[in-house]
mmCIF file of C-alpha atoms and ligand atoms in Angstrom:
data_model
loop_
_atom_site.group_PDB
_atom_site.id
_atom_site.type_symbol
_atom_site.label_atom_id
_atom_site.label_comp_id
_atom_site.label_asym_id
_atom_site.label_seq_id
_atom_site.Cartn_x
_atom_site.Cartn_y
_atom_site.Cartn_z
ATOM 1 C CA MET A 1 -34.673 -27.719 2.527
ATOM 2 C CA PHE A 2 -35.426 -24.081 2.024
ATOM 3 C CA GLU A 3 -35.876 -22.132 5.232
ATOM 4 C CA GLN A 4 -37.659 -18.904 5.993
ATOM 5 C CA LEU A 5 -35.443 -15.958 6.843
ATOM 6 C CA LYS A 6 -35.217 -15.525 10.623
ATOM 7 C CA LEU A 7 -36.654 -12.149 11.546
ATOM 8 C CA THR A 8 -34.299 -9.823 13.393
ATOM 9 C CA TYR A 9 -37.216 -7.805 14.811
ATOM 10 C CA ASP A 10 -40.516 -8.580 16.572
ATOM 11 C CA PHE A 11 -43.844 -8.790 14.758
ATOM 12 C CA SER A 12 -44.863 -5.593 16.547
ATOM 13 C CA ALA A 13 -41.658 -3.715 15.703
ATOM 14 C CA LEU A 14 -42.894 -2.128 12.477
ATOM 15 C CA GLU A 15 -45.935 -0.525 14.135
ATOM 16 C CA PRO A 16 -47.689 1.716 13.310
ATOM 17 C CA HIS A 17 -46.615 1.391 9.672
ATOM 18 C CA ILE A 18 -47.127 -2.364 9.395
ATOM 19 C CA ASP A 19 -49.346 -3.793 12.114
ATOM 20 C CA THR A 20 -48.593 -6.757 14.368
ATOM 21 C CA LEU A 21 -51.411 -9.037 13.195
ATOM 22 C CA THR A 22 -50.480 -8.513 9.544
ATOM 23 C CA MET A 23 -46.853 -9.392 10.335
ATOM 24 C CA GLU A 24 -47.840 -12.495 12.330
ATOM 25 C CA THR A 25 -50.111 -13.736 9.560
ATOM 26 C CA HIS A 26 -47.869 -12.729 6.687
ATOM 27 C CA TYR A 27 -44.706 -14.313 8.054
ATOM 28 C CA GLY A 28 -46.215 -17.088 10.141
ATOM 29 C CA LYS A 29 -48.886 -18.278 7.697
ATOM 30 C CA HIS A 30 -48.377 -17.002 4.146
ATOM 31 C CA HIS A 31 -44.575 -17.096 3.982
ATOM 32 C CA ALA A 32 -44.494 -20.341 5.965
ATOM 33 C CA ALA A 33 -46.926 -21.945 3.510
ATOM 34 C CA TYR A 34 -44.969 -20.841 0.414
ATOM 35 C CA THR A 35 -41.842 -22.322 1.991
ATOM 36 C CA ALA A 36 -43.477 -25.645 2.914
ATOM 37 C CA ASN A 37 -45.112 -25.943 -0.513
ATOM 38 C CA LEU A 38 -41.811 -25.151 -2.267
ATOM 39 C CA ASN A 39 -40.051 -27.868 -0.275
ATOM 40 C CA ALA A 40 -42.827 -30.335 -1.113
ATOM 41 C CA ALA A 41 -42.545 -29.563 -4.842
ATOM 42 C CA VAL A 42 -38.734 -29.696 -4.881
ATOM 43 C CA SER A 43 -38.794 -33.067 -3.105
ATOM 44 C CA LYS A 44 -40.439 -34.432 -6.266
ATOM 45 C CA LEU A 45 -37.756 -32.912 -8.528
ATOM 46 C CA PRO A 46 -34.401 -34.628 -7.891
ATOM 47 C CA ASP A 47 -32.741 -32.480 -10.597
ATOM 48 C CA LEU A 48 -33.242 -29.423 -8.377
ATOM 49 C CA ALA A 49 -31.568 -30.939 -5.316
ATOM 50 C CA GLY A 50 -28.947 -28.603 -3.865
ATOM 51 C CA LYS A 51 -29.689 -25.763 -6.291
ATOM 52 C CA ARG A 52 -29.998 -22.188 -5.080
ATOM 53 C CA ILE A 53 -33.461 -20.677 -5.271
ATOM 54 C CA GLU A 54 -32.180 -17.920 -7.595
ATOM 55 C CA GLU A 55 -30.956 -20.562 -10.037
ATOM 56 C CA ILE A 56 -34.244 -22.463 -9.870
ATOM 57 C CA LEU A 57 -36.353 -19.341 -10.504
ATOM 58 C CA THR A 58 -34.144 -18.287 -13.416
ATOM 59 C CA ASN A 59 -34.565 -21.695 -15.058
ATOM 60 C CA LEU A 60 -38.222 -22.559 -14.459
ATOM 61 C CA ALA A 61 -38.548 -23.797 -18.049
ATOM 62 C CA SER A 62 -36.239 -26.696 -17.197
ATOM 63 C CA ILE A 63 -39.038 -28.208 -15.064
ATOM 64 C CA SER A 64 -40.907 -30.291 -17.631
ATOM 65 C CA ASP A 65 -43.940 -31.289 -15.539
ATOM 66 C CA PRO A 66 -46.373 -28.346 -15.955
ATOM 67 C CA ALA A 67 -48.028 -28.727 -12.542
ATOM 68 C CA LEU A 68 -44.685 -28.898 -10.736
ATOM 69 C CA GLN A 69 -43.350 -25.964 -12.766
ATOM 70 C CA THR A 70 -46.351 -23.891 -11.663
ATOM 71 C CA ALA A 71 -45.923 -25.042 -8.053
ATOM 72 C CA VAL A 72 -42.248 -24.017 -8.052
ATOM 73 C CA ARG A 73 -43.000 -20.715 -9.790
ATOM 74 C CA ASN A 74 -45.708 -19.738 -7.297
ATOM 75 C CA ASN A 75 -44.214 -21.123 -4.102
ATOM 76 C CA GLY A 76 -40.554 -20.621 -4.984
ATOM 77 C CA GLY A 77 -41.411 -17.056 -5.933
ATOM 78 C CA GLY A 78 -43.354 -16.672 -2.696
ATOM 79 C CA PHE A 79 -40.464 -18.078 -0.670
ATOM 80 C CA TYR A 80 -37.802 -15.905 -2.326
ATOM 81 C CA ASN A 81 -39.862 -12.714 -2.525
ATOM 82 C CA HIS A 82 -40.806 -12.775 1.146
ATOM 83 C CA ASN A 83 -37.264 -13.600 2.263
ATOM 84 C CA LEU A 84 -36.282 -10.372 0.503
ATOM 85 C CA TYR A 85 -39.281 -8.365 1.756
ATOM 86 C CA PHE A 86 -38.801 -9.199 5.427
ATOM 87 C CA ALA A 87 -35.024 -8.686 5.164
ATOM 88 C CA ILE A 88 -35.287 -5.149 3.836
ATOM 89 C CA LEU A 89 -37.655 -3.934 6.559
ATOM 90 C CA THR A 90 -36.495 -2.612 9.913
ATOM 91 C CA PRO A 91 -38.097 -0.700 12.774
ATOM 92 C CA GLY A 92 -37.895 2.996 12.010
ATOM 93 C CA GLY A 93 -36.315 2.361 8.617
ATOM 94 C CA SER A 94 -33.060 3.947 7.560
ATOM 95 C CA LYS A 95 -34.633 6.885 5.911
ATOM 96 C CA ALA A 96 -32.962 7.045 2.507
ATOM 97 C CA PRO A 97 -30.305 5.365 0.401
ATOM 98 C CA THR A 98 -26.699 6.530 0.754
ATOM 99 C CA GLY A 99 -23.324 5.985 -0.911
ATOM 100 C CA SER A 100 -22.934 4.327 -4.292
ATOM 101 C CA LEU A 101 -26.567 3.236 -4.417
ATOM 102 C CA LEU A 102 -27.731 6.814 -3.901
ATOM 103 C CA ASN A 103 -25.296 8.025 -6.577
ATOM 104 C CA LYS A 104 -26.719 5.537 -9.046
ATOM 105 C CA ILE A 105 -30.308 6.419 -8.114
ATOM 106 C CA GLU A 106 -29.507 10.089 -8.704
ATOM 107 C CA ALA A 107 -27.915 9.303 -12.067
ATOM 108 C CA GLU A 108 -30.685 7.012 -13.305
ATOM 109 C CA PHE A 109 -33.834 8.478 -11.741
ATOM 110 C CA GLY A 110 -32.916 12.031 -10.709
ATOM 111 C CA GLY A 111 -32.961 11.322 -6.971
ATOM 112 C CA TYR A 112 -34.527 9.304 -4.192
ATOM 113 C CA ASP A 113 -37.874 11.117 -4.267
ATOM 114 C CA ALA A 114 -38.246 10.435 -7.982
ATOM 115 C CA LEU A 115 -37.386 6.760 -7.484
ATOM 116 C CA LYS A 116 -39.884 6.506 -4.622
ATOM 117 C CA GLU A 117 -42.560 8.032 -6.838
ATOM 118 C CA LYS A 118 -41.817 5.587 -9.674
ATOM 119 C CA LEU A 119 -41.909 2.571 -7.330
ATOM 120 C CA SER A 120 -45.089 3.820 -5.644
ATOM 121 C CA THR A 121 -46.829 4.279 -8.990
ATOM 122 C CA LEU A 122 -45.873 0.744 -10.037
ATOM 123 C CA ALA A 123 -47.021 -0.667 -6.687
ATOM 124 C CA ASN A 124 -50.305 1.212 -6.721
ATOM 125 C CA SER A 125 -51.125 0.407 -10.339
ATOM 126 C CA GLN A 126 -50.280 -3.319 -10.257
ATOM 127 C CA PHE A 127 -53.666 -4.866 -11.022
ATOM 128 C CA GLY A 128 -54.580 -7.517 -8.468
ATOM 129 C CA SER A 129 -51.854 -9.313 -6.539
ATOM 130 C CA GLY A 130 -48.187 -8.759 -7.236
ATOM 131 C CA TRP A 131 -45.029 -6.868 -6.463
ATOM 132 C CA ALA A 132 -43.098 -3.722 -7.383
ATOM 133 C CA TRP A 133 -39.323 -4.088 -7.640
ATOM 134 C CA LEU A 134 -36.022 -2.266 -7.639
ATOM 135 C CA SER A 135 -33.389 -4.533 -9.194
ATOM 136 C CA SER A 136 -29.740 -4.385 -10.186
ATOM 137 C CA ASP A 137 -27.717 -6.191 -12.827
ATOM 138 C CA ALA A 138 -24.100 -7.253 -12.366
ATOM 139 C CA GLU A 139 -22.889 -3.880 -13.736
ATOM 140 C CA GLY A 140 -24.954 -1.963 -11.195
ATOM 141 C CA ASN A 141 -27.612 -0.754 -13.630
ATOM 142 C CA LEU A 142 -30.931 -0.294 -11.851
ATOM 143 C CA LYS A 143 -34.401 -1.238 -13.062
ATOM 144 C CA VAL A 144 -37.874 -0.608 -11.646
ATOM 145 C CA SER A 145 -40.671 -2.984 -12.591
ATOM 146 C CA SER A 146 -43.743 -4.784 -11.355
ATOM 147 C CA THR A 147 -44.888 -8.381 -11.686
ATOM 148 C CA PRO A 148 -48.167 -10.233 -11.022
ATOM 149 C CA ASN A 149 -48.674 -13.034 -8.481
ATOM 150 C CA GLN A 150 -45.376 -14.281 -6.959
ATOM 151 C CA ASP A 151 -43.355 -13.695 -10.116
ATOM 152 C CA ASN A 152 -40.181 -11.612 -9.883
ATOM 153 C CA PRO A 153 -37.429 -10.187 -12.116
ATOM 154 C CA LEU A 154 -35.328 -13.377 -11.853
ATOM 155 C CA MET A 155 -37.946 -15.068 -14.035
ATOM 156 C CA GLN A 156 -37.329 -12.612 -16.892
ATOM 157 C CA ASP A 157 -34.349 -11.929 -19.195
ATOM 158 C CA GLY A 158 -32.492 -15.001 -17.954
ATOM 159 C CA GLY A 159 -32.268 -13.532 -14.474
ATOM 160 C CA LYS A 160 -30.170 -10.539 -15.623
ATOM 161 C CA PHE A 161 -31.707 -8.291 -12.968
ATOM 162 C CA ILE A 162 -31.712 -9.340 -9.325
ATOM 163 C CA PRO A 163 -34.195 -7.687 -6.971
ATOM 164 C CA ILE A 164 -32.780 -5.596 -4.131
ATOM 165 C CA LEU A 165 -36.119 -4.189 -2.901
ATOM 166 C CA GLY A 166 -39.625 -5.602 -3.258
ATOM 167 C CA ILE A 167 -42.967 -4.082 -2.297
ATOM 168 C CA ASP A 168 -45.561 -6.775 -1.669
ATOM 169 C CA VAL A 169 -48.939 -5.481 -2.852
ATOM 170 C CA TRP A 170 -50.951 -8.630 -2.253
ATOM 171 C CA GLU A 171 -53.959 -7.698 -0.124
ATOM 172 C CA HIS A 172 -52.630 -9.977 2.652
ATOM 173 C CA ALA A 173 -49.740 -7.511 3.054
ATOM 174 C CA TYR A 174 -51.974 -4.595 4.041
ATOM 175 C CA TYR A 175 -55.700 -5.272 4.112
ATOM 176 C CA LEU A 176 -56.108 -5.832 7.880
ATOM 177 C CA LYS A 177 -54.919 -2.290 8.573
ATOM 178 C CA TYR A 178 -55.303 -0.321 5.366
ATOM 179 C CA ARG A 179 -58.347 -2.051 3.814
ATOM 180 C CA ASN A 180 -58.712 -0.829 0.234
ATOM 181 C CA LEU A 181 -56.175 1.998 0.683
ATOM 182 C CA ARG A 182 -53.144 0.379 -0.931
ATOM 183 C CA ALA A 183 -51.464 3.731 -1.515
ATOM 184 C CA GLU A 184 -51.456 4.418 2.252
ATOM 185 C CA TYR A 185 -49.686 1.107 2.850
ATOM 186 C CA VAL A 186 -47.141 1.850 0.120
ATOM 187 C CA LYS A 187 -46.420 5.217 1.728
ATOM 188 C CA ALA A 188 -46.013 3.508 5.127
ATOM 189 C CA PHE A 189 -43.771 0.802 3.632
ATOM 190 C CA PHE A 190 -41.149 3.430 2.795
ATOM 191 C CA GLU A 191 -41.048 4.464 6.481
ATOM 192 C CA VAL A 192 -39.641 1.053 7.446
ATOM 193 C CA VAL A 193 -37.287 0.265 4.554
ATOM 194 C CA ASN A 194 -33.781 -0.710 5.619
ATOM 195 C CA TRP A 195 -31.829 1.109 2.903
ATOM 196 C CA ASP A 196 -28.557 -0.097 4.442
ATOM 197 C CA GLU A 197 -29.640 -3.656 3.678
ATOM 198 C CA VAL A 198 -30.780 -2.690 0.162
ATOM 199 C CA ALA A 199 -27.408 -1.020 -0.438
ATOM 200 C CA ALA A 200 -25.567 -4.104 0.864
ATOM 201 C CA ARG A 201 -27.457 -6.240 -1.635
ATOM 202 C CA TYR A 202 -26.655 -3.745 -4.403
ATOM 203 C CA HIS A 203 -22.993 -3.986 -3.457
ATOM 204 C CA SER A 204 -22.946 -7.778 -3.420
ATOM 205 C CA ILE A 205 -24.548 -7.942 -6.889
ATOM 206 C CA SER A 206 -22.628 -5.120 -8.586
ATOM 207 C CA GLY A 207 -19.476 -4.626 -6.526
ATOM 208 C CA ARG A 208 -20.401 -0.945 -6.222
HETATM 209 MN MN1 MN B 301 -46.991 -11.513 0.854
#
């Protein structure tokens, strides 16, 4: 059974950047439904029993039934992506990356502001529902990208890049407060990012 990440903060804790009702609905309804639907699909796929979600998402092609493959892609993606999203948010944020992650960001992107601009552009220009990502490979190389729907970088390149930060740009992530102004939500998102958590994930993937 896959289980939703337990939140370490209240639904209201990310105010005013992410509002209480959005958090309640997003975590309590959307994320809960992806998780329940993933468990329902996996219960019909004995080959997947005991596998980690990362492994399942990297090997979607091994699911031969097309309807079940789609169910695992959409709901497994939704489960994994939101477990990451809610884990890398924290009240008040931790304003910017530090340490080895910051060094790598400076080397690859020219600094945190430049990275933020790249991620914001990807988030704002993703057509329809999807995500913008910062990912790392096992050597600590960073990649920025975006994906539609509940896809993520694990589903590409044999899972070479593992996401360490994800910006949810589905309308359910922002529409109650920001309406059509996605860019305002993306700006607010960066106010509540837990860069310490992102850096910890970078370290566990790359050893850096
Ligand atoms: Mn979402």
